[in-house]
Short mmCIF file of C-alpha atoms in Angstrom, two decimals:
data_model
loop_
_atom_site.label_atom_id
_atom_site.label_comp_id
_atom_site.label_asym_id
_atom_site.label_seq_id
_atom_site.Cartn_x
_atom_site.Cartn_y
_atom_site.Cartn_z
CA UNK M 15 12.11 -7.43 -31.49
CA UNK M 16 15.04 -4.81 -31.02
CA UNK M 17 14.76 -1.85 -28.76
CA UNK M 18 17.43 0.77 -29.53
CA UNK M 19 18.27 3.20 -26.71
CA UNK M 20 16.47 5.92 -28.45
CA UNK M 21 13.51 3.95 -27.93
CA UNK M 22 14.07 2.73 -24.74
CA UNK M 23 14.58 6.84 -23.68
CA UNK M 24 11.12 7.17 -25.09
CA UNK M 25 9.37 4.47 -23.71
CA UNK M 26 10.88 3.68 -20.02
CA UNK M 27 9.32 5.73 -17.00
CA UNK M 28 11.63 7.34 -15.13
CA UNK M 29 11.37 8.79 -11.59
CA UNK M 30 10.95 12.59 -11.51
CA UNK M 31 13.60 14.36 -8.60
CA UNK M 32 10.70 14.86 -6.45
CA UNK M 33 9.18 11.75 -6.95
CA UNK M 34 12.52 9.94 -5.59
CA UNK M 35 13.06 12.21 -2.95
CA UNK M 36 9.91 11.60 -1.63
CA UNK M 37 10.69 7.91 -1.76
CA UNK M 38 13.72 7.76 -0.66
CA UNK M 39 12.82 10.26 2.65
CA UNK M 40 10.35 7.18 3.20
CA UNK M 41 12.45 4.83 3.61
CA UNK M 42 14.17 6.16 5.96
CA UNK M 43 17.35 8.27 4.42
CA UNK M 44 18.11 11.79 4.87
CA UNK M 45 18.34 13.78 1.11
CA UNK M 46 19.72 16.87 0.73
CA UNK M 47 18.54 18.42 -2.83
CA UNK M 48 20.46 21.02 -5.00
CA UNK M 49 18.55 23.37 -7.83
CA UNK M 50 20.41 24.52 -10.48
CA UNK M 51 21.19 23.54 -13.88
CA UNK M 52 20.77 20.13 -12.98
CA UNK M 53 19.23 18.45 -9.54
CA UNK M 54 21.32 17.08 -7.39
CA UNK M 55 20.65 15.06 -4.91
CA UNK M 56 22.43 13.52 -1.76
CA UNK M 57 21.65 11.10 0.77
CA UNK M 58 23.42 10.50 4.12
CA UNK M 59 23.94 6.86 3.37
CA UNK M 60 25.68 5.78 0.75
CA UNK M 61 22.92 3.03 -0.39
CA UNK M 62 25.38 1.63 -3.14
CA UNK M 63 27.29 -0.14 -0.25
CA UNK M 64 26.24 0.62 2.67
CA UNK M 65 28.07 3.75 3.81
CA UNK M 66 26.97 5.73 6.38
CA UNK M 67 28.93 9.33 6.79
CA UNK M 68 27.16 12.22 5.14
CA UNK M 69 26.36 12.98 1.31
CA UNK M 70 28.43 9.77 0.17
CA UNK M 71 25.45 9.13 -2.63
CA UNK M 72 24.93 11.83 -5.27
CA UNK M 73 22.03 11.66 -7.97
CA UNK M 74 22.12 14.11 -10.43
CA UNK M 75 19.09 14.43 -13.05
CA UNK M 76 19.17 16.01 -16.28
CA UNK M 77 15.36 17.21 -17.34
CA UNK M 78 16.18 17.77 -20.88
CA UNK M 79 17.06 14.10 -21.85
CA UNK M 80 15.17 12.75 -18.15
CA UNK M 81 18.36 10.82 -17.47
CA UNK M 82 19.85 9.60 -13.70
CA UNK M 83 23.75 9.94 -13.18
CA UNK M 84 24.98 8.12 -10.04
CA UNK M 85 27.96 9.17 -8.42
CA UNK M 86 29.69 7.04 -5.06
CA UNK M 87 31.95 9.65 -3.62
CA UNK M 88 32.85 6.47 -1.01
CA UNK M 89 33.68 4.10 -3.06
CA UNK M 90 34.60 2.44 -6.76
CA UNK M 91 31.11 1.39 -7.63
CA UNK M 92 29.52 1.43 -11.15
CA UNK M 93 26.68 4.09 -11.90
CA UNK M 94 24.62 1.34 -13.28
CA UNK M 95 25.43 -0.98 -9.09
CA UNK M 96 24.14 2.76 -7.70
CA UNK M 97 20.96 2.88 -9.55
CA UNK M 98 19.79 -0.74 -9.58
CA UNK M 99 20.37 0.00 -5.59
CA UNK M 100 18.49 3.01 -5.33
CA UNK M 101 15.84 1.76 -7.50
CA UNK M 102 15.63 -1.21 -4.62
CA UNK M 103 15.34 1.62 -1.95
CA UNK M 104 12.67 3.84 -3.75
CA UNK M 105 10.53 1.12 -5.60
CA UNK M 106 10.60 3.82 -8.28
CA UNK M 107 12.36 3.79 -11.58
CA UNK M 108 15.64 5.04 -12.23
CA UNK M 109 17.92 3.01 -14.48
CA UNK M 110 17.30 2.44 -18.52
CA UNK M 111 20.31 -0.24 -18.57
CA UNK M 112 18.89 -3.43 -20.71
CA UNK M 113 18.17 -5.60 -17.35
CA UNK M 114 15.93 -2.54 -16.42
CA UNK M 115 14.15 -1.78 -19.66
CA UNK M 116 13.23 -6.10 -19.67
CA UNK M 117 12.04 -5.91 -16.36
CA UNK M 118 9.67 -2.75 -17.25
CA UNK M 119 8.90 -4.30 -20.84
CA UNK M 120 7.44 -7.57 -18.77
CA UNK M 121 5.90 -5.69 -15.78
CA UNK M 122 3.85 -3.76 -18.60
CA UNK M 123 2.00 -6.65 -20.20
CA UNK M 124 -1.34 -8.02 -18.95
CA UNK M 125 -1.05 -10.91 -16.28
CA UNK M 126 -2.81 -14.23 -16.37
CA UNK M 127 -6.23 -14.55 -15.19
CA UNK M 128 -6.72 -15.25 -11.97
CA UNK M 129 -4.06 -12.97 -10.55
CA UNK M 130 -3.56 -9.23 -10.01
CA UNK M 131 -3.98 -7.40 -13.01
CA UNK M 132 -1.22 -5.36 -14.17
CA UNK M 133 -2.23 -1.30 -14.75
CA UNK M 134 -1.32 0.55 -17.65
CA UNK M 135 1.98 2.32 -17.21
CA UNK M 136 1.59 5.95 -16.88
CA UNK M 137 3.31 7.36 -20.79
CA UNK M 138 6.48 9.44 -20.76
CA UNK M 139 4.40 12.42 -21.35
CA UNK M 140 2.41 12.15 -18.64
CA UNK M 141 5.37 11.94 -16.42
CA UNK M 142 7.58 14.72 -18.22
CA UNK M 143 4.71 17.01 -17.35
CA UNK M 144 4.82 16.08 -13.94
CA UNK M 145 8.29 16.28 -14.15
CA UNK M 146 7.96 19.72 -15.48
CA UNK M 147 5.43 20.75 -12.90
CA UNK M 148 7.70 19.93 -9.65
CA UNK M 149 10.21 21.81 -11.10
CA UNK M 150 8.59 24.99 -11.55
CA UNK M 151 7.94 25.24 -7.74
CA UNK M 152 9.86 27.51 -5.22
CA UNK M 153 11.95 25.03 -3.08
CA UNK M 154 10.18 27.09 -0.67
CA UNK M 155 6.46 25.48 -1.60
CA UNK M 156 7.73 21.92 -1.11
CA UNK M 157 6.28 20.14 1.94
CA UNK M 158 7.49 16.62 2.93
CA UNK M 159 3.89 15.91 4.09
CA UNK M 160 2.57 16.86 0.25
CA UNK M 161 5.27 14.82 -0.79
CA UNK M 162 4.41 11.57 1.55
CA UNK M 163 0.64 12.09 0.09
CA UNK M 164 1.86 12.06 -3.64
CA UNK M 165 4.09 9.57 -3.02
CA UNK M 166 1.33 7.32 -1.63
CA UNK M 167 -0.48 8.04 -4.81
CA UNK M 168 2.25 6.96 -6.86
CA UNK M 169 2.51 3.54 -4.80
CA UNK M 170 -1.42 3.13 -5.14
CA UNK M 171 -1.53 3.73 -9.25
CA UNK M 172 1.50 1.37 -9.26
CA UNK M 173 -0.42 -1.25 -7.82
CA UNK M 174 -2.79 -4.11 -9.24
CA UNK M 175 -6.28 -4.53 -8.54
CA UNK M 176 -7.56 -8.15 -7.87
CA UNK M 177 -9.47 -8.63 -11.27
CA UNK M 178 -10.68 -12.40 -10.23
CA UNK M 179 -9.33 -13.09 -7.22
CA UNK M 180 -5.58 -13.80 -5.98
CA UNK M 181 -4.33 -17.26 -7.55
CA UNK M 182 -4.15 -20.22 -5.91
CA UNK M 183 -0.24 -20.00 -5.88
CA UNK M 184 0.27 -16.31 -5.66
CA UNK M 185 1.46 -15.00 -2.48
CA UNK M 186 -1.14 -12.71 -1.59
CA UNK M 187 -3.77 -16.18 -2.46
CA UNK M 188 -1.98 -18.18 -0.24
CA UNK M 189 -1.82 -15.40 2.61
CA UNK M 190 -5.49 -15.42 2.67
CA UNK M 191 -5.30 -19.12 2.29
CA UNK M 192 -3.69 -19.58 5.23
CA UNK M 193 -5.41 -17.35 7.42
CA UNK M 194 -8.61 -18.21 6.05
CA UNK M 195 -9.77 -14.59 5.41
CA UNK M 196 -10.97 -14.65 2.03
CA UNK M 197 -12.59 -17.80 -0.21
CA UNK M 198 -10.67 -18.46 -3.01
CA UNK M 199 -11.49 -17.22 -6.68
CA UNK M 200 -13.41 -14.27 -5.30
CA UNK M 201 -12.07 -10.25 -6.25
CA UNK M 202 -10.48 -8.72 -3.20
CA UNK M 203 -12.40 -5.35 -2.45
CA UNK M 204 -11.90 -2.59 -5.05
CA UNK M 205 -9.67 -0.74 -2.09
CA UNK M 206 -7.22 -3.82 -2.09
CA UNK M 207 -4.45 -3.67 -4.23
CA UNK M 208 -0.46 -6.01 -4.98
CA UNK M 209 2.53 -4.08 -4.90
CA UNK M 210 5.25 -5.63 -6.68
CA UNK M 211 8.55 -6.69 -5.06
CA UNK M 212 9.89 -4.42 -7.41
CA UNK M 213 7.65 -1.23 -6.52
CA UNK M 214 8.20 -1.72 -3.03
CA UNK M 215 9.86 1.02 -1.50
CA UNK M 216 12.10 -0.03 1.26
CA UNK M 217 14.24 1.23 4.34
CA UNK M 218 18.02 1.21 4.30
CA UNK M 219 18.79 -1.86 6.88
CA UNK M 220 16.37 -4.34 4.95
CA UNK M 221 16.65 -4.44 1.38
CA UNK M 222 19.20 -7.04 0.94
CA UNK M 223 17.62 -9.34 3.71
CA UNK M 224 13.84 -8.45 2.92
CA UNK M 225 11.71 -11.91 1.95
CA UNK M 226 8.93 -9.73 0.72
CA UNK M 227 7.75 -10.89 -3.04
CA UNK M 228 5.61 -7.77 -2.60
CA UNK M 229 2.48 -6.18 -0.88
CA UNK M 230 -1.27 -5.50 -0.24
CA UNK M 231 -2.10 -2.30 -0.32
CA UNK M 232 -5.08 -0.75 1.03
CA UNK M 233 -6.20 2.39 -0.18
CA UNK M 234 -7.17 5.23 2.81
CA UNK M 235 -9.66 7.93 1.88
CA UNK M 236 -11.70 10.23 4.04
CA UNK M 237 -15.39 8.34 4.62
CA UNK M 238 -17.19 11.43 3.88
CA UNK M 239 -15.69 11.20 0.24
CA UNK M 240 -15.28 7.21 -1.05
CA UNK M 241 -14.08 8.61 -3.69
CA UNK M 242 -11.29 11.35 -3.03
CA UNK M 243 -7.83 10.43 -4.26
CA UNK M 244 -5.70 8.09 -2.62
CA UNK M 245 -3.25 10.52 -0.26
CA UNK M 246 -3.16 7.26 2.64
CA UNK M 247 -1.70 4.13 2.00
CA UNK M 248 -1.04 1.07 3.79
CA UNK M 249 1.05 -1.38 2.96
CA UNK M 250 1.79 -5.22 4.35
CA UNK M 251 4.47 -6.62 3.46
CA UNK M 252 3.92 -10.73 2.44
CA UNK M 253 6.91 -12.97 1.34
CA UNK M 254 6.55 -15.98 -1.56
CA UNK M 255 5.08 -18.49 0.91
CA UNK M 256 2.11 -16.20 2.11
CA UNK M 257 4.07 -15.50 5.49
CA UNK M 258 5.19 -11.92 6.95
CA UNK M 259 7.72 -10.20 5.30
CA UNK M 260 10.11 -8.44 7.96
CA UNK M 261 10.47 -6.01 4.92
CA UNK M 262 11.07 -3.00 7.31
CA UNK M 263 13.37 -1.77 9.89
CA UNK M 264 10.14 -1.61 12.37
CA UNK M 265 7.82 -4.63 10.49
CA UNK M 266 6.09 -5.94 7.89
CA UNK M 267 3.54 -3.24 7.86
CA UNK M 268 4.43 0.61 6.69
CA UNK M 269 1.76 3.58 6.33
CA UNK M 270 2.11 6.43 3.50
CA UNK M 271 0.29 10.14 4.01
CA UNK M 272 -0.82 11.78 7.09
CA UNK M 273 -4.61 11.96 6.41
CA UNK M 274 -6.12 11.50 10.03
CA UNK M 275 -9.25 11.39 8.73
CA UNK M 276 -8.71 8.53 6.21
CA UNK M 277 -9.45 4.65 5.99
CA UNK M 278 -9.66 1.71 4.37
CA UNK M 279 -13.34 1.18 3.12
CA UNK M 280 -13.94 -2.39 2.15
CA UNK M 281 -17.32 -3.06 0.49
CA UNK M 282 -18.79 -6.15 -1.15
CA UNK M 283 -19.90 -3.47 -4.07
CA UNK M 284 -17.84 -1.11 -5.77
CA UNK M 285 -17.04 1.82 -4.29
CA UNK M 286 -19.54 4.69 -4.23
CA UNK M 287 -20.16 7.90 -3.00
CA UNK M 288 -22.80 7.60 -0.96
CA UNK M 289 -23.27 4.59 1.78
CA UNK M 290 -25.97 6.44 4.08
CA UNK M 291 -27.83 3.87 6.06
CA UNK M 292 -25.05 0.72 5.81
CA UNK M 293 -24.16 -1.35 8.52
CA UNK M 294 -20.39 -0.10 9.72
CA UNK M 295 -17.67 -2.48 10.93
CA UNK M 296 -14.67 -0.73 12.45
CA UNK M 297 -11.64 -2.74 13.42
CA UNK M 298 -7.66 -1.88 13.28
CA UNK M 299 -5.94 -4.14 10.47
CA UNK M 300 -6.62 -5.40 6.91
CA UNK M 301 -6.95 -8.54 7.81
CA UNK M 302 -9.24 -8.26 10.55
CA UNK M 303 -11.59 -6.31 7.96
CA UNK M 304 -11.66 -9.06 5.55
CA UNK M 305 -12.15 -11.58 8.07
CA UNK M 306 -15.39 -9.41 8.96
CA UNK M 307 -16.66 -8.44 5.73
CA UNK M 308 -16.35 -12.06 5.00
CA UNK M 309 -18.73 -13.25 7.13
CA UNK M 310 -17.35 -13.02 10.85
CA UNK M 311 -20.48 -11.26 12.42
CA UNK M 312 -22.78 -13.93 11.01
CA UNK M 313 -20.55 -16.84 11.75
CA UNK M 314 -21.29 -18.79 14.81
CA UNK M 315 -25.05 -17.76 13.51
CA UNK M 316 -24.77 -19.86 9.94
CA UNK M 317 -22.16 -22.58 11.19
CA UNK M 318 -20.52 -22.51 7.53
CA UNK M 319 -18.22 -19.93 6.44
CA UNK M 320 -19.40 -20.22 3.09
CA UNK M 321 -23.16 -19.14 4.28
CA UNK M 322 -21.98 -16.42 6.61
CA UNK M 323 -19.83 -14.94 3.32
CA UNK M 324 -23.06 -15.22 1.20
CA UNK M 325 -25.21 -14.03 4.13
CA UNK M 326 -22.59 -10.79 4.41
CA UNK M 327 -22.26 -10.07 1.04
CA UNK M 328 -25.89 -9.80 0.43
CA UNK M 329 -26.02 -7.13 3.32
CA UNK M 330 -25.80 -3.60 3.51
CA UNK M 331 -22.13 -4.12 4.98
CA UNK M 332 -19.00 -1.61 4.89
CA UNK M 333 -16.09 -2.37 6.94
CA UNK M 334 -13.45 1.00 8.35
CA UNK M 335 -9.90 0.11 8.33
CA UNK M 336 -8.34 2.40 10.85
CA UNK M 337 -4.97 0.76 10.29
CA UNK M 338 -4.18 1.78 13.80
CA UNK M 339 -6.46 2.38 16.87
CA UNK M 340 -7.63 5.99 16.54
CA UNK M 341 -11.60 6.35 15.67
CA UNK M 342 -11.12 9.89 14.47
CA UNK M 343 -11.91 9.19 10.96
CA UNK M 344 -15.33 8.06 11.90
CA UNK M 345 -18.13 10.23 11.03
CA UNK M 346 -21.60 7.87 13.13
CA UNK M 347 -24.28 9.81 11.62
CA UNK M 348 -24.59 8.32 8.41
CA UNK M 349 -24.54 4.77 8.97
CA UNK M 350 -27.74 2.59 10.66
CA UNK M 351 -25.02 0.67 13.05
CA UNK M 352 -21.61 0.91 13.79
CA UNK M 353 -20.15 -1.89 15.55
CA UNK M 354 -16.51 -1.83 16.87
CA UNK M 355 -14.36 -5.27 17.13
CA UNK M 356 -11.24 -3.96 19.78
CA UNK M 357 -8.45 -6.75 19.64
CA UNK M 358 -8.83 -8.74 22.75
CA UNK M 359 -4.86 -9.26 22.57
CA UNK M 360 -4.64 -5.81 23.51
CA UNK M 361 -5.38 -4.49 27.05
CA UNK M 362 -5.98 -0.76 25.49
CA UNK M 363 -8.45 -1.84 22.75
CA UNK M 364 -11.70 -1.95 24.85
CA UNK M 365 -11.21 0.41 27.45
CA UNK M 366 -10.99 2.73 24.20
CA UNK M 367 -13.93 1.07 22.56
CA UNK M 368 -16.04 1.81 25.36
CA UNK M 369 -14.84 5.27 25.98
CA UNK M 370 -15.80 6.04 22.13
CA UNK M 371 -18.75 3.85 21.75
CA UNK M 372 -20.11 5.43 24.67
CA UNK M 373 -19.79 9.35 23.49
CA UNK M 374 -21.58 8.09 20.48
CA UNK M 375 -24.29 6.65 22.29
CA UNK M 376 -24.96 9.76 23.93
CA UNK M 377 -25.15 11.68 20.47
CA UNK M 378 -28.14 9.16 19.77
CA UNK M 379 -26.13 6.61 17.79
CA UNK M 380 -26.24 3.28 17.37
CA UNK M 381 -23.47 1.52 18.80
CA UNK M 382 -22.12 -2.46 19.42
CA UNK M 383 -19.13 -3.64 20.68
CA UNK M 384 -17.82 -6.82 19.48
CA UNK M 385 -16.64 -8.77 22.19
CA UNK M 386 -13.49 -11.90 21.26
CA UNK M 387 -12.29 -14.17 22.98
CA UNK M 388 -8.97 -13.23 25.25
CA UNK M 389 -6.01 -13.18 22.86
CA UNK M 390 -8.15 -12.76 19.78
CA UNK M 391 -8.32 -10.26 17.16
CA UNK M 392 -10.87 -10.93 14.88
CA UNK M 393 -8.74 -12.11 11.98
CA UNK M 394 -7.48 -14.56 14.55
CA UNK M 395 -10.91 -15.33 15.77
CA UNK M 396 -12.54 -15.95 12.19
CA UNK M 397 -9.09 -18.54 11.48
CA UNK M 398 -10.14 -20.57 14.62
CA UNK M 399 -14.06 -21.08 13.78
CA UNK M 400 -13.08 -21.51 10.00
CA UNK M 401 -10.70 -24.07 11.17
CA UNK M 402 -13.74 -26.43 12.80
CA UNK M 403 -15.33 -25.94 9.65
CA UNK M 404 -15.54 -28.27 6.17
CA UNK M 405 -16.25 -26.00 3.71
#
């Protein structure tokens, strides 16, 4: 079936000014943004080729017919080359040539089973309105740490959920796979999401070289509220093979938002508003948090992997995610037990376990330490007993 540009202006998504600004400000560039009867915007790099004096890019977008202009002031490349490049930078849609509209036509239709689930694009509409909104607001009234929380919105509704588990072959499956974090054919938790190569926003030194085929993202909320919106993201970046992605300047890991009171809940159960009287698990990385909510406090206990998963998942269990090492976000008072699993490959984890476990202990709490083995973290740990293991 035909698609005639009229249609294709209809149907395709496109990136509102503040929506790529935000993006692009993430990934490292500088953008300078012009109001008037069109936005403008410039960035100090010319991302088209690599430039790197000052406002060699310009982006101009016209609201009425939601159309991108690119404009090289550097060099002789075509505006279609500019916006396939910044559409590589942002993660966020740009360009309606045909390669562009094929590429959103296939990303919109359901995946296989077995795989992450693609969500329903967001209509024109929707988008025009929030289009519509952003530009009604002083310059004045826009805050680059709003903008970083929206943006990580955007990234999170972009995502797919794991519907019935990663496949076998998908790089996200065989990450787990090879770290032995996660059995196979089982849903990831509700707060673990893919990120598409394509929706991947990246920094200006690594998007030609970047391996990544795309991400896990792990949704950060507040603890008091399971439910809030997504305004913290994390995202790890995972190349076809399962392996790190060096998709960044600084790593294969990136965080979106500012919350400090946010992070990543991971439940056997959907997520729900209230988990009063669960067992808490606090650790730093994703992985670690799977590897515990898998089974890793049970699993020298049941000797099988398999038992220690159905032992956790039968428990009142709820693993924190600080995706870093700061236990700010942790409320004690509503849980029966908190127990904290420092990395032993880090000489700073413990010391700061014990510091915090013990001001909760004097509040009346609850508290454990898990103690690895030197050079552990516990995803590391729960590879190495999984290892000795046959099932």
């Amino acid at each position: 079936m035909a698609y005639n540009p009229k249609n294709r202006q209809e149907e395709i998504p496109i990136a509102t000014p503040a929506e790529l600004a935000a993006a692009l400000r993430a990934g490292g560039y500088a953008v300078r943004e012009t109001h008037g009867r069109t936005f403008d915007l410039h960035t100090s790099t010319a991302i088209c080729h690599g430039g790197d004096s000052d406002h060699k890019l310009g982006l101009a977008f016209d609201a009425d017919r939601r159309h991108w202009n690119g404009h090289c002031l550097t060099g002789t490349c075509t505006q279609t080359a500019i916006l396939h490049r910044v559409q590589e930078a942002s993660g966020l849609a740009v360009c309606r040539c045909d390669a562009c509209f094929q590429n959103w036509r296939e990303g919109a239709t359901a995946a296989p089973g077995g795989h992450f689930a693609r969500k329903p694009t967001p209509t024109p509409q929707s988008n025009a309105n929030k289009g519509a909104e952003s530009r009604s607001k002083p310059k004045s009234g826009r805050k680059h740490g709003a903008d970083m929380r929206d943006y990580a919105a955007q990234l999170w509704a972009a995502a797919r959920p794991s519907t019935e588990g990663p496949g076998r072959d998908h790089p996200a499956g065989q990450w787990l796979r090879r770290r032995r974090l996660w059995p196979g054919g089982v849903p990831l938790p509700d707060n673990v999401r893919w990120l598409t190569r394509q929706r991947l926003p990246g920094g200006p030194a690594t998007r030609p070289l970047s391996t990544a085929a795309g991400a896990l993202a792990l949704a950060m909320r507040p603890l008091s509220d399971p439910l809030a919106p997504v305004h913290k993201l994390q995202l790890i970046a995972i190349d076809a093979n399962g392996g790190k992605a060096q998709h960044w300047h600084n790593g294969d890991k990136r965080t979106y938002g500012a919350d400090p009171s946010a992070v990543g809940l991971l439940t056997h159960w959907p997520v729900v508003a209230d988990l009063t009287g669960c067992d808490l698990h606090v650790c730093e990385g994703l992985a670690d948090g799977l590897a515990v909510l898998a089974g890793l406090p049970f699993e020298e206990r049941r000797g099988s992997a398999a038992r220690a998963f159905a032992y956790a998942r039968a428990g009142q269990i709820a693993v924190a995610v600080l995706a870093g090492k700061s236990y700010q976000g942790i409320d004690p008072a509503p849980w029966a037990t908190i127990t904290l699993w420092p990395d032993a490959d880090d000489a700073d984890a413990l010391p700061a376990a014990r510091a915090q476990a013990q001001q909760w202990a004097d509040q009346g709490h609850l508290i454990e330490i898990a103690r690895l083995p030197t050079g552990y973290d516990p995803a590391g740990f729960a590879q190495e007993l999984r290892e000795t293991q046959n099932d």
